[in-house]
XYZ file of C-alpha atoms in Angstrom:
739
model
C 42.991 90.595 127.262
C 43.412 93.112 124.451
C 46.564 94.290 126.156
C 47.996 90.745 126.067
C 47.126 90.400 122.365
C 48.924 93.669 121.644
C 52.007 92.465 123.505
C 51.998 89.155 121.593
C 51.531 90.991 118.296
C 54.522 93.259 119.025
C 56.647 90.259 120.004
C 55.687 88.535 116.731
C 56.678 91.590 114.663
C 59.980 92.070 116.496
C 60.884 88.377 116.254
C 60.103 88.332 112.515
C 62.326 91.363 112.007
C 65.198 89.721 113.838
C 64.585 86.472 111.967
C 65.185 88.291 108.657
C 68.203 90.257 109.840
C 70.709 87.634 108.787
C 69.163 87.255 105.358
C 69.233 90.978 104.853
C 72.928 91.040 105.664
C 73.828 88.458 102.994
C 74.871 90.650 100.091
C 74.065 90.060 96.445
C 76.376 92.789 95.124
C 80.174 92.629 95.369
C 80.297 96.398 95.929
C 78.720 95.843 99.352
C 81.447 93.325 100.193
C 83.983 95.880 99.031
C 82.545 98.576 101.287
C 82.316 96.282 104.304
C 85.521 94.213 104.231
C 88.318 96.122 102.487
C 91.267 95.759 103.401
C 91.630 92.097 104.490
C 95.225 91.267 105.338
C 96.278 88.109 107.160
C 95.234 88.223 110.818
C 93.386 91.544 110.429
C 90.023 92.425 111.952
C 88.428 92.629 108.489
C 89.644 89.115 107.703
C 87.995 87.808 110.879
C 84.787 89.689 110.042
C 84.740 88.185 106.541
C 85.243 84.692 107.990
C 82.268 85.302 110.298
C 80.252 86.496 107.296
C 81.084 83.334 105.306
C 80.169 81.186 108.292
C 76.821 82.963 108.609
C 76.274 82.499 104.850
C 76.779 78.734 105.280
C 74.398 78.578 108.237
C 71.633 80.470 106.439
C 71.832 78.240 103.333
C 72.362 75.084 105.414
C 75.754 74.274 103.849
C 78.470 71.930 105.059
C 81.637 73.848 105.854
C 84.913 73.723 107.788
C 87.051 76.549 109.145
C 90.646 75.480 109.748
C 93.605 77.360 111.205
C 96.503 77.267 108.739
C 99.114 75.647 110.965
C 100.633 72.217 110.362
C 102.633 72.206 113.613
C 105.834 72.003 111.552
C 106.953 74.558 108.992
C 103.658 76.381 108.347
C 102.458 78.843 110.953
C 100.041 81.681 110.194
C 97.380 83.894 111.712
C 94.839 83.012 109.042
C 92.325 80.347 108.074
C 91.046 78.174 105.234
C 87.275 77.990 104.799
C 85.954 75.039 102.791
C 82.299 74.969 101.710
C 81.322 71.499 100.487
C 78.498 70.620 98.097
C 78.098 66.846 97.774
C 77.391 65.293 94.370
C 75.461 62.145 93.571
C 78.405 60.170 92.142
C 80.316 57.610 94.218
C 83.536 58.064 92.217
C 84.919 60.680 94.667
C 85.662 63.071 91.791
C 86.005 66.669 92.962
C 86.084 70.143 91.481
C 87.700 72.705 93.806
C 87.074 76.418 93.252
C 89.900 78.353 94.919
C 89.423 82.005 95.866
C 91.843 84.162 97.914
C 90.424 85.178 101.280
C 92.793 88.125 101.747
C 93.092 91.278 99.682
C 95.770 90.701 97.010
C 99.050 92.573 97.583
C 100.671 93.772 94.348
C 103.767 95.974 94.591
C 103.073 96.579 98.299
C 99.586 97.922 97.555
C 96.298 96.279 98.458
C 93.824 95.478 95.690
C 90.242 94.308 95.948
C 88.943 90.871 94.938
C 85.403 91.196 96.318
C 84.169 90.360 92.820
C 85.783 86.888 93.020
C 84.294 86.211 96.442
C 80.793 87.346 95.456
C 80.855 85.329 92.213
C 81.803 82.217 94.201
C 78.981 82.818 96.701
C 76.502 83.357 93.869
C 77.736 80.142 92.249
C 77.229 78.269 95.535
C 73.628 79.496 95.710
C 73.049 78.494 92.098
C 74.532 75.001 92.434
C 72.754 74.430 95.749
C 69.441 74.404 93.850
C 70.332 71.696 91.321
C 71.583 68.099 91.366
C 75.014 67.187 89.975
C 77.453 64.285 90.099
C 80.815 65.582 91.281
C 81.594 66.926 94.740
C 82.309 70.660 94.736
C 84.549 72.398 97.248
C 84.754 76.166 97.472
C 88.052 77.021 99.145
C 88.430 80.545 100.526
C 92.091 80.483 101.484
C 94.125 82.920 103.583
C 97.854 83.400 104.228
C 98.872 83.410 100.545
C 100.120 86.995 100.168
C 103.263 87.206 102.351
C 106.549 88.619 101.094
C 108.590 85.621 102.259
C 106.004 82.904 102.984
C 103.624 82.969 100.046
C 100.935 80.360 99.455
C 100.859 78.942 102.971
C 97.100 78.489 102.676
C 97.496 76.498 99.445
C 100.349 74.400 100.868
C 98.311 73.564 103.953
C 95.275 72.622 101.858
C 97.328 70.316 99.614
C 99.076 68.686 102.584
C 95.730 67.453 103.842
C 94.348 66.296 100.474
C 93.929 62.792 99.220
C 92.692 61.698 95.819
C 94.479 64.584 94.062
C 94.492 62.721 90.733
C 90.683 62.850 90.667
C 90.483 66.558 91.432
C 90.276 69.586 89.148
C 91.249 72.881 90.798
C 89.877 76.126 89.375
C 91.685 79.258 90.591
C 89.425 82.327 90.566
C 91.798 85.275 90.968
C 89.722 88.115 89.550
C 90.198 91.657 90.814
C 87.151 93.931 90.965
C 87.611 95.523 87.561
C 86.872 94.712 83.924
C 90.433 94.061 82.780
C 90.517 91.057 80.484
C 90.628 87.715 82.291
C 93.323 85.296 81.198
C 92.630 81.571 81.253
C 95.767 79.549 81.951
C 96.802 76.026 82.920
C 100.494 75.582 82.088
C 103.652 75.558 84.155
C 107.335 74.969 83.446
C 106.775 71.205 83.104
C 103.565 70.695 81.154
C 101.264 72.739 78.968
C 97.559 72.832 79.754
C 95.904 69.422 79.075
C 94.167 69.268 75.704
C 90.769 68.287 77.145
C 90.749 71.311 79.453
C 91.699 73.633 76.621
C 88.983 72.274 74.313
C 86.300 72.723 76.976
C 87.381 76.290 77.627
C 87.528 77.262 73.948
C 84.008 75.910 73.466
C 82.684 77.952 76.401
C 84.712 81.030 75.525
C 83.101 81.589 72.115
C 81.507 85.030 72.051
C 83.048 86.051 75.395
C 85.530 88.795 74.566
C 86.568 89.450 78.156
C 88.059 85.982 78.815
C 90.925 84.798 76.625
C 93.679 82.210 76.292
C 97.224 83.121 75.243
C 98.658 80.469 72.905
C 102.211 81.521 73.748
C 102.085 79.883 77.155
C 102.067 76.495 75.374
C 105.178 77.408 73.392
C 106.970 78.772 76.486
C 106.307 75.520 78.328
C 107.732 73.443 75.509
C 111.011 75.315 75.389
C 111.204 75.278 79.218
C 110.684 79.040 79.465
C 107.309 79.187 81.246
C 108.057 80.927 84.539
C 105.472 82.288 86.922
C 104.926 82.938 90.597
C 101.206 82.746 91.235
C 98.452 80.637 92.769
C 98.188 78.412 89.701
C 101.883 77.534 89.661
C 101.747 76.585 93.348
C 98.992 74.066 92.605
C 100.593 72.720 89.423
C 104.000 72.099 90.947
C 102.276 69.780 93.429
C 101.207 67.485 90.565
C 97.568 68.585 90.544
C 95.394 69.408 87.522
C 94.559 73.095 87.809
C 93.496 76.068 85.715
C 93.357 79.745 86.522
C 91.174 82.726 85.674
C 93.078 85.908 86.507
C 93.064 89.553 85.437
C 96.255 90.641 87.201
C 98.070 91.395 83.932
C 98.429 95.098 83.138
C 97.340 95.931 86.674
C 98.562 99.495 86.241
C 96.035 100.016 83.475
C 92.698 99.508 85.246
C 90.233 101.352 83.041
C 86.736 100.171 83.988
C 85.439 99.169 87.395
C 83.181 96.129 87.322
C 79.443 96.381 87.937
C 76.636 94.065 89.082
C 75.805 92.912 85.540
C 79.410 91.782 85.024
C 79.192 89.823 88.289
C 76.130 87.960 86.946
C 77.887 87.197 83.640
C 80.900 85.711 85.423
C 78.654 83.620 87.675
C 76.890 82.185 84.614
C 80.254 81.463 82.949
C 81.603 79.511 85.941
C 78.272 77.721 86.295
C 78.537 76.479 82.704
C 82.240 75.721 83.216
C 81.366 73.441 86.122
C 78.559 71.698 84.227
C 80.877 71.018 81.268
C 83.093 68.867 83.535
C 80.386 67.305 85.678
C 79.908 64.317 83.366
C 83.611 63.756 82.571
C 85.438 60.944 84.350
C 88.583 62.017 86.233
C 91.538 61.860 85.859
C 91.477 63.792 82.606
C 93.247 62.669 79.465
C 96.834 63.906 79.838
C 97.649 64.936 76.258
C 100.223 67.715 76.670
C 101.986 67.487 73.282
C 99.176 68.583 71.005
C 99.553 71.191 68.265
C 97.521 74.381 68.697
C 97.487 77.077 66.022
C 95.409 80.212 65.837
C 95.360 82.191 62.580
C 92.962 85.143 62.574
C 90.689 83.377 65.105
C 90.748 80.169 63.049
C 91.796 77.524 65.573
C 93.543 74.314 64.598
C 94.075 71.656 67.276
C 95.805 68.351 66.477
C 96.230 65.738 69.199
C 99.558 64.040 69.875
C 98.349 60.715 68.422
C 97.096 62.379 65.250
C 100.401 64.228 64.897
C 102.404 61.013 65.125
C 100.245 59.365 62.467
C 100.445 62.455 60.249
C 104.219 62.809 60.601
C 104.853 59.124 59.895
C 102.625 59.364 56.839
C 104.484 62.429 55.521
C 107.871 60.804 56.098
C 106.662 57.660 54.333
C 105.439 59.712 51.363
C 108.777 61.545 51.153
C 110.709 58.253 51.201
C 108.460 56.671 48.575
C 108.786 59.688 46.310
C 112.571 59.708 46.580
C 113.003 55.963 46.175
C 110.591 55.218 43.346
C 109.992 58.367 41.293
C 112.658 58.589 38.550
C 112.791 62.374 38.323
C 113.923 62.810 41.920
C 117.559 63.510 42.699
C 118.897 60.485 44.606
C 120.706 60.921 47.921
C 124.107 59.220 47.693
C 125.477 58.398 51.116
C 129.073 58.718 49.925
C 128.322 62.252 48.785
C 126.852 63.021 52.203
C 129.994 61.752 53.956
C 132.214 63.808 51.659
C 130.006 66.864 52.115
C 129.804 66.706 55.898
C 133.206 68.359 56.727
C 132.410 71.333 54.486
C 128.962 71.743 56.033
C 130.494 71.680 59.521
C 133.076 74.277 58.479
C 130.302 76.490 57.146
C 128.341 76.065 60.371
C 131.412 76.946 62.468
C 131.894 80.141 60.455
C 128.243 81.058 60.892
C 128.393 80.489 64.662
C 131.626 82.446 65.087
C 130.292 85.353 63.023
C 127.131 85.324 65.173
C 129.283 86.281 68.178
C 130.240 89.584 66.515
C 126.966 91.355 67.485
C 127.256 89.968 71.018
C 130.773 91.373 71.333
C 129.713 94.781 69.954
C 126.696 94.942 72.273
C 128.991 94.089 75.177
C 131.078 97.187 74.391
C 127.912 99.331 74.237
C 126.815 97.896 77.602
C 130.024 99.140 79.179
C 129.654 102.583 77.599
C 126.012 103.108 78.601
C 126.141 101.063 81.842
C 123.430 98.642 80.766
C 123.169 95.053 81.994
C 122.871 92.544 79.122
C 121.660 94.933 76.465
C 120.760 92.138 74.012
C 118.090 90.732 76.349
C 115.601 93.605 76.190
C 114.506 92.841 72.604
C 115.066 89.243 71.597
C 113.756 89.742 68.064
C 116.290 92.515 67.339
C 119.084 90.397 68.718
C 118.061 87.394 66.607
C 117.914 89.533 63.478
C 121.500 90.585 64.159
C 122.872 87.117 64.847
C 121.171 85.802 61.713
C 121.654 88.636 59.264
C 125.212 89.685 60.038
C 126.814 86.193 59.837
C 124.818 85.407 56.716
C 125.831 88.624 54.965
C 129.477 88.040 55.870
C 129.370 84.490 54.491
C 127.771 85.680 51.239
C 130.295 88.516 50.972
C 133.283 86.224 51.307
C 131.739 83.293 49.485
C 134.224 83.538 46.625
C 137.042 82.939 49.111
C 135.119 80.049 50.632
C 134.778 78.416 47.222
C 138.575 78.422 46.942
C 138.609 75.893 49.813
C 137.040 73.278 47.512
C 133.545 74.003 48.779
C 130.668 72.436 46.828
C 129.779 74.356 43.714
C 126.576 72.496 42.890
C 123.325 73.788 44.355
C 121.816 70.350 45.007
C 124.667 69.558 47.438
C 123.450 72.423 49.615
C 120.019 70.817 49.407
C 121.623 67.663 50.804
C 123.092 69.750 53.632
C 119.675 71.295 54.245
C 118.067 67.876 54.582
C 120.805 66.546 56.882
C 120.638 69.544 59.215
C 116.813 69.459 59.197
C 116.927 65.825 60.230
C 119.385 66.547 63.048
C 117.177 69.382 64.296
C 114.168 67.046 64.229
C 116.038 64.611 66.492
C 116.870 67.434 68.938
C 113.286 68.718 68.923
C 111.891 65.244 69.627
C 113.642 65.489 72.992
C 111.614 68.643 73.754
C 108.198 68.255 72.170
C 106.821 66.411 69.170
C 104.506 69.300 68.266
C 107.560 71.426 67.313
C 108.796 68.905 64.765
C 106.693 70.534 62.032
C 109.272 73.379 61.943
C 111.608 71.032 60.052
C 109.350 68.269 58.765
C 107.279 70.585 56.558
C 110.390 72.124 54.895
C 111.694 68.595 54.237
C 108.457 67.648 52.483
C 108.406 70.902 50.505
C 112.014 70.590 49.337
C 111.237 67.030 48.251
C 108.229 68.133 46.197
C 110.191 71.121 44.932
C 112.537 68.817 43.006
C 109.587 67.278 41.209
C 108.426 70.729 40.056
C 111.645 71.988 38.475
C 109.933 73.325 35.378
C 107.196 75.260 37.187
C 109.135 78.297 38.373
C 106.348 80.171 40.162
C 105.426 77.069 42.194
C 109.070 76.608 43.186
C 109.213 80.233 44.360
C 106.098 79.692 46.480
C 107.562 76.467 47.919
C 110.826 78.225 48.824
C 108.820 80.889 50.595
C 106.717 78.291 52.466
C 109.879 76.493 53.592
C 110.657 79.463 55.829
C 107.161 79.880 57.321
C 107.429 77.401 60.264
C 110.783 78.863 61.270
C 109.441 82.424 61.040
C 106.543 81.400 63.299
C 109.116 80.011 65.743
C 110.979 83.334 65.727
C 107.702 85.172 66.252
C 106.915 82.954 69.269
C 110.391 83.510 70.705
C 109.733 87.243 70.793
C 107.128 86.593 73.523
C 109.700 85.081 75.852
C 109.802 86.828 79.180
C 112.838 89.127 79.109
C 113.606 88.403 82.749
C 113.716 84.675 81.976
C 116.069 85.323 79.056
C 118.203 87.594 81.238
C 118.598 85.219 84.184
C 118.450 81.734 82.704
C 120.158 81.711 79.308
C 123.855 82.026 78.633
C 124.208 84.286 75.544
C 126.865 82.085 73.902
C 124.704 78.994 74.371
C 121.737 80.917 72.996
C 123.804 81.835 69.920
C 124.790 78.189 69.513
C 121.191 77.014 69.822
C 120.006 79.675 67.398
C 122.783 78.850 64.904
C 121.850 75.155 64.951
C 118.149 75.996 64.557
C 118.477 78.352 61.616
C 121.426 76.716 59.823
C 119.208 74.606 57.493
C 117.636 77.791 56.203
C 121.035 79.372 55.670
C 121.882 76.399 53.454
C 118.694 76.683 51.427
C 119.424 80.382 50.779
C 122.951 79.416 49.708
C 121.420 76.816 47.392
C 119.518 79.581 45.616
C 122.563 81.856 45.671
C 124.869 79.216 44.143
C 122.318 78.530 41.419
C 122.184 82.183 40.387
C 125.708 83.248 41.395
C 126.677 84.220 37.882
C 123.730 86.609 37.709
C 124.375 88.294 41.066
C 126.956 91.013 41.575
C 127.864 91.890 45.166
C 129.195 95.315 46.049
C 131.261 94.691 49.175
C 131.208 98.337 50.210
C 127.412 98.404 50.171
C 127.276 95.117 52.070
C 129.724 96.338 54.699
C 127.849 99.634 55.070
C 124.578 97.733 55.460
C 126.034 95.583 58.240
C 127.317 98.650 60.067
C 123.949 100.372 59.632
C 122.043 97.331 61.001
C 124.291 97.190 64.068
C 124.039 100.938 64.603
C 120.237 101.054 64.313
C 119.899 97.954 66.500
C 122.132 99.477 69.160
C 120.154 102.734 69.197
C 116.880 100.815 69.438
C 118.164 98.521 72.195
C 119.484 101.418 74.287
C 116.203 103.347 73.973
C 114.163 100.192 74.536
C 116.212 99.399 77.637
C 115.173 102.676 79.221
C 111.508 102.052 78.415
C 111.593 98.489 79.749
C 113.469 99.683 82.822
C 110.532 101.962 83.621
C 108.032 99.119 83.317
C 109.891 96.096 84.666
C 112.526 97.319 87.086
C 111.862 96.506 90.727
C 114.258 98.139 93.135
C 114.224 96.560 96.600
C 115.399 98.847 99.385
C 115.687 97.439 102.885
C 116.635 99.591 105.871
C 118.640 97.279 108.135
C 119.403 98.260 111.720
C 121.333 96.419 114.415
C 119.952 98.083 117.528
C 122.587 96.798 119.954
C 125.535 97.679 117.693
C 123.899 101.025 116.825
C 124.446 100.879 113.068
C 122.146 101.068 110.038
C 122.510 100.733 106.300
C 120.368 100.572 103.182
C 120.545 97.335 101.210
C 119.608 97.813 97.533
C 118.828 95.004 95.082
C 117.419 95.134 91.570
C 116.448 92.667 88.856
C 118.353 94.924 86.409
C 121.218 97.256 87.153
C 120.169 99.607 89.954
C 120.858 102.661 87.800
C 120.194 106.233 88.920
C 118.308 107.114 92.092
C 118.138 109.889 94.676
C 118.582 109.437 98.411
C 117.257 112.037 100.832
C 118.957 111.389 104.150
C 118.851 113.825 107.074
C 117.465 116.418 104.632
C 120.514 116.126 102.339
C 119.789 114.976 98.798
C 122.381 112.874 96.987
C 122.332 111.302 93.540
C 123.682 107.788 92.915
C 124.378 105.877 89.687
C 125.022 102.208 90.432
C 126.033 99.858 87.627
C 125.371 96.725 89.601
C 122.416 94.686 90.828
C 123.302 95.056 94.542
C 124.642 97.921 96.603
C 124.823 98.908 100.292
C 124.739 102.480 101.628
C 125.791 103.059 105.259
C 123.656 105.665 107.063
C 123.345 107.103 110.538
C 121.679 104.665 112.932
C 117.887 105.031 113.300
C 115.574 104.326 116.194
C 113.145 101.394 115.868
C 109.368 101.807 115.523
C 108.763 99.831 118.722
C 109.847 99.294 122.330
C 110.722 96.046 124.116
C 110.295 95.575 127.861
C 111.905 92.550 129.509
C 110.734 91.121 132.848
C 112.646 88.355 134.648
C 111.344 86.085 137.381
C 113.286 84.028 139.930
C 112.706 80.679 138.198
C 114.425 81.853 134.983
C 111.158 82.797 133.362
C 111.322 85.785 131.036
C 108.519 87.825 129.527
C 109.221 90.133 126.579
C 106.553 92.719 125.754
C 106.813 94.438 122.362
C 104.750 97.544 121.729
C 104.907 98.943 118.199
C 103.566 101.911 116.269
C 102.752 99.507 113.413
C 101.733 95.906 112.928
C 104.714 93.549 113.231
C 104.617 91.961 109.797
C 107.421 89.484 110.401
C 108.686 88.615 113.860
C 111.459 86.026 114.147
C 112.776 85.005 117.559
C 115.886 82.855 117.965
C 117.414 81.372 121.105
C 121.140 80.579 121.360
C 121.759 78.322 124.353
C 124.603 76.150 125.705
C 124.974 72.705 124.179
C 122.286 70.224 125.269
C 120.248 73.023 126.872
C 116.716 73.745 125.680
C 113.645 75.836 126.543
C 111.522 74.282 129.269
C 108.374 76.105 128.230
C 107.167 78.882 125.962
C 103.855 80.365 124.870
C 104.930 79.733 121.247
C 105.912 76.489 119.559
C 109.644 76.082 118.999
C 111.918 73.904 116.877
C 115.596 73.111 117.047
C 117.489 74.462 114.011
C 121.012 73.995 112.659
C 121.831 77.721 112.524
C 120.078 81.078 112.753
C 119.522 83.081 109.589
C 120.640 86.673 110.195
C 122.985 87.195 107.239
C 121.954 90.841 106.717
C 123.546 91.782 110.037
C 127.072 90.478 109.405
C 126.940 88.278 112.486
C 129.655 85.660 112.547
C 128.440 82.064 112.629
C 127.916 80.659 116.086
C 129.897 77.660 117.278
C 127.664 74.650 116.703
C 129.830 72.504 118.965
C 129.183 74.783 121.957
C 125.656 76.017 121.209
C 122.234 74.790 120.251
C 119.729 76.961 118.374
C 115.948 77.238 118.542
C 113.454 79.216 116.515
C 109.886 80.054 117.537
C 106.813 79.717 115.328
C 105.174 83.135 115.021
C 102.810 83.885 112.154
C 102.830 86.907 109.867
C 101.161 90.086 111.198
C 101.538 89.306 114.904
C 99.870 92.609 115.865
C 100.988 95.922 117.368
C 101.362 94.483 120.857
C 103.073 91.163 121.361
C 104.020 89.128 124.426
C 106.615 86.371 124.383
C 107.187 84.139 127.389
C 109.996 81.602 127.871
C 111.122 79.420 130.784
C 114.781 78.331 130.728
C 117.243 76.227 132.672
C 119.852 78.124 134.632
C 122.609 79.244 132.239
C 123.807 81.891 129.786
C 121.619 82.561 126.734
C 121.217 84.984 123.873
C 117.844 86.000 122.450
C 117.749 87.506 118.937
C 114.545 89.293 117.950
C 114.279 90.207 114.263
C 111.344 92.479 113.368
C 110.438 93.513 109.831
C 107.955 96.073 108.467
C 106.770 96.566 104.846
C 107.839 100.229 104.619
C 110.478 102.785 105.619
C 108.643 105.163 107.935
C 111.110 108.010 108.390
C 110.650 111.455 106.922
C 114.424 111.953 106.868
C 115.062 108.823 104.760
C 113.548 108.742 101.308
C 114.738 107.006 98.176
C 113.240 107.417 94.739
C 114.043 106.980 91.081
C 112.437 108.172 87.886
C 111.183 104.788 86.794
C 110.143 101.381 88.054
C 108.749 100.273 91.397
C 110.592 100.573 94.722
C 109.899 97.874 97.319
C 110.687 99.443 100.693
C 111.143 97.462 103.905
C 112.611 98.028 107.378
C 114.329 95.336 109.420
C 115.580 95.574 113.016
C 117.630 93.186 115.115
C 117.583 93.124 118.895
C 120.112 91.072 120.872
C 119.351 90.364 124.539
C 121.786 88.492 126.770
C 120.166 86.437 129.522
């Protein structure tokens, strides 16, 4: 009997140990996730292991969850999954807050980074929310297949395709790498700035948290249509959802401090409070996008769109009342305005034409130093040139201008200032009402300035304040992305826009100049020397700055392209700037190139592929292709060219009829669409190192094209490098098989 008791006791101990095994394997420290699941690419073993871990987490904590293959049977095909963990709220309004977290390891410049911190924070948040009651439904989306070179954000696209009630959903993107780089809060895209209600909630929570910040310039970039980004947040926002992002991917090269467990706890508490702050708010959120947000030395001023309209109407009303009813104000005579208009337009035309002088000179320097669009690498320097040089030239030759019957009274230039300010206000209203203060405030100040003619020091202060909104605008423009400026803005149109914007302030300076012209002596030699010096110093700065920016921002894409059947290879080079200097080591011979273009091809000796293909044919026109590779097949595209009205009878992969096959890198002539039909096969990214493709055809003549691409150039006799910037290296091979 004692023996039986001992056996039962041992069984009890062993069973209790096994019962706790799962709990012991649920980590509470992101470093353990890092050690266990790095690197997690789409379709990899570590990705599958992490999915199993998340499923076990849900089972242990008794959570509702779904695991879905990312494949819509149309244009999205992957080897990855979306995992949704659902916490139901008490409300019947169907409002939802979705926390998005990447399932795969982020790929930045062809290198894997770790986001175990994001995953662990989300799991900790799930455990924390699972112990309380709340109103809104919460979905934690761990999404895969978002990191491909050519098919980014498939996981997000698939999730949004299957969503209803998007207007009552807030999406929170948690894209935090496992370091202590500052986390940027964002919620704007090229269409709309972040909604005011979202921004207010964040700013309230963010007080005292120095590691999470909001950059005011994203609001300004949105309003001048210059907010460009390629990230998770933008993918959500362009699908008309309300979304915000927390990301620390900026300055990724400068990772100074690795995160620790305490930081993980702090982030969990922050997102917990972030969720609670929206739990009692009714969705959809108030869509005020045209608010005014200012931040001076951490003093924040936020004015809603409605308040702005009331304030602006009040200021305009005050200005009109002052001008109409106060006797000391200079009256605006409409006949004088009509007579003045041709002269003002002539002056504007001169200013615009003179503003093209720096552009022309920089163009010459570009040709000498082989630089692409020199002016774009420092917008502030360029704007100084196109403002200062035309203005100085106009002042220098003002005596000649006066000979053309130009106005000689200073108040007429004030009229011109007010007219041009008004015209700029009309233009700005088409963009964003919050920018109208750039010209409305100067109008009010110039109006009050006339009432204070005898108080000289106040007038000086007012003249200085007139320029402040425009100077803030210039300061904001300096934060424009240089690549946006380079690719999207015609320099002549930019000069025209800038000339229109700053012309009122040119007139107000001329008003002061005309008033004191008899007391000012201009030495033309000094003026001319100053202009030359400004251009010279600007050119030196821009050339040196170009080299520095080239090191930081240049991305050189190098693709090794090989047509296996035709036995030829070449290197295809593309760059966002001019390619510039680089060295090519080919067959142990080193050669230096200097390319003053954004694209260039270099023929090389044909190379052998990293794989082998074996083809087996059966009597019933069934073919099996077996690919065995030294590396994972990142992208595998298979196309079938068949006689008209013919089609595949069967295949182990889904196929779709297409209009034409996309193999432009291989200089293949277009196939005759009247004689052929084309089919492509749905194969997800990272198909593995061994791949089998089976197809059953009708009797006839066919061509199979197999295009395989790898994210590297794996040959020790081909190496390309430059002294600066990042080089994106890829290899692409094309096989043609006639059946």
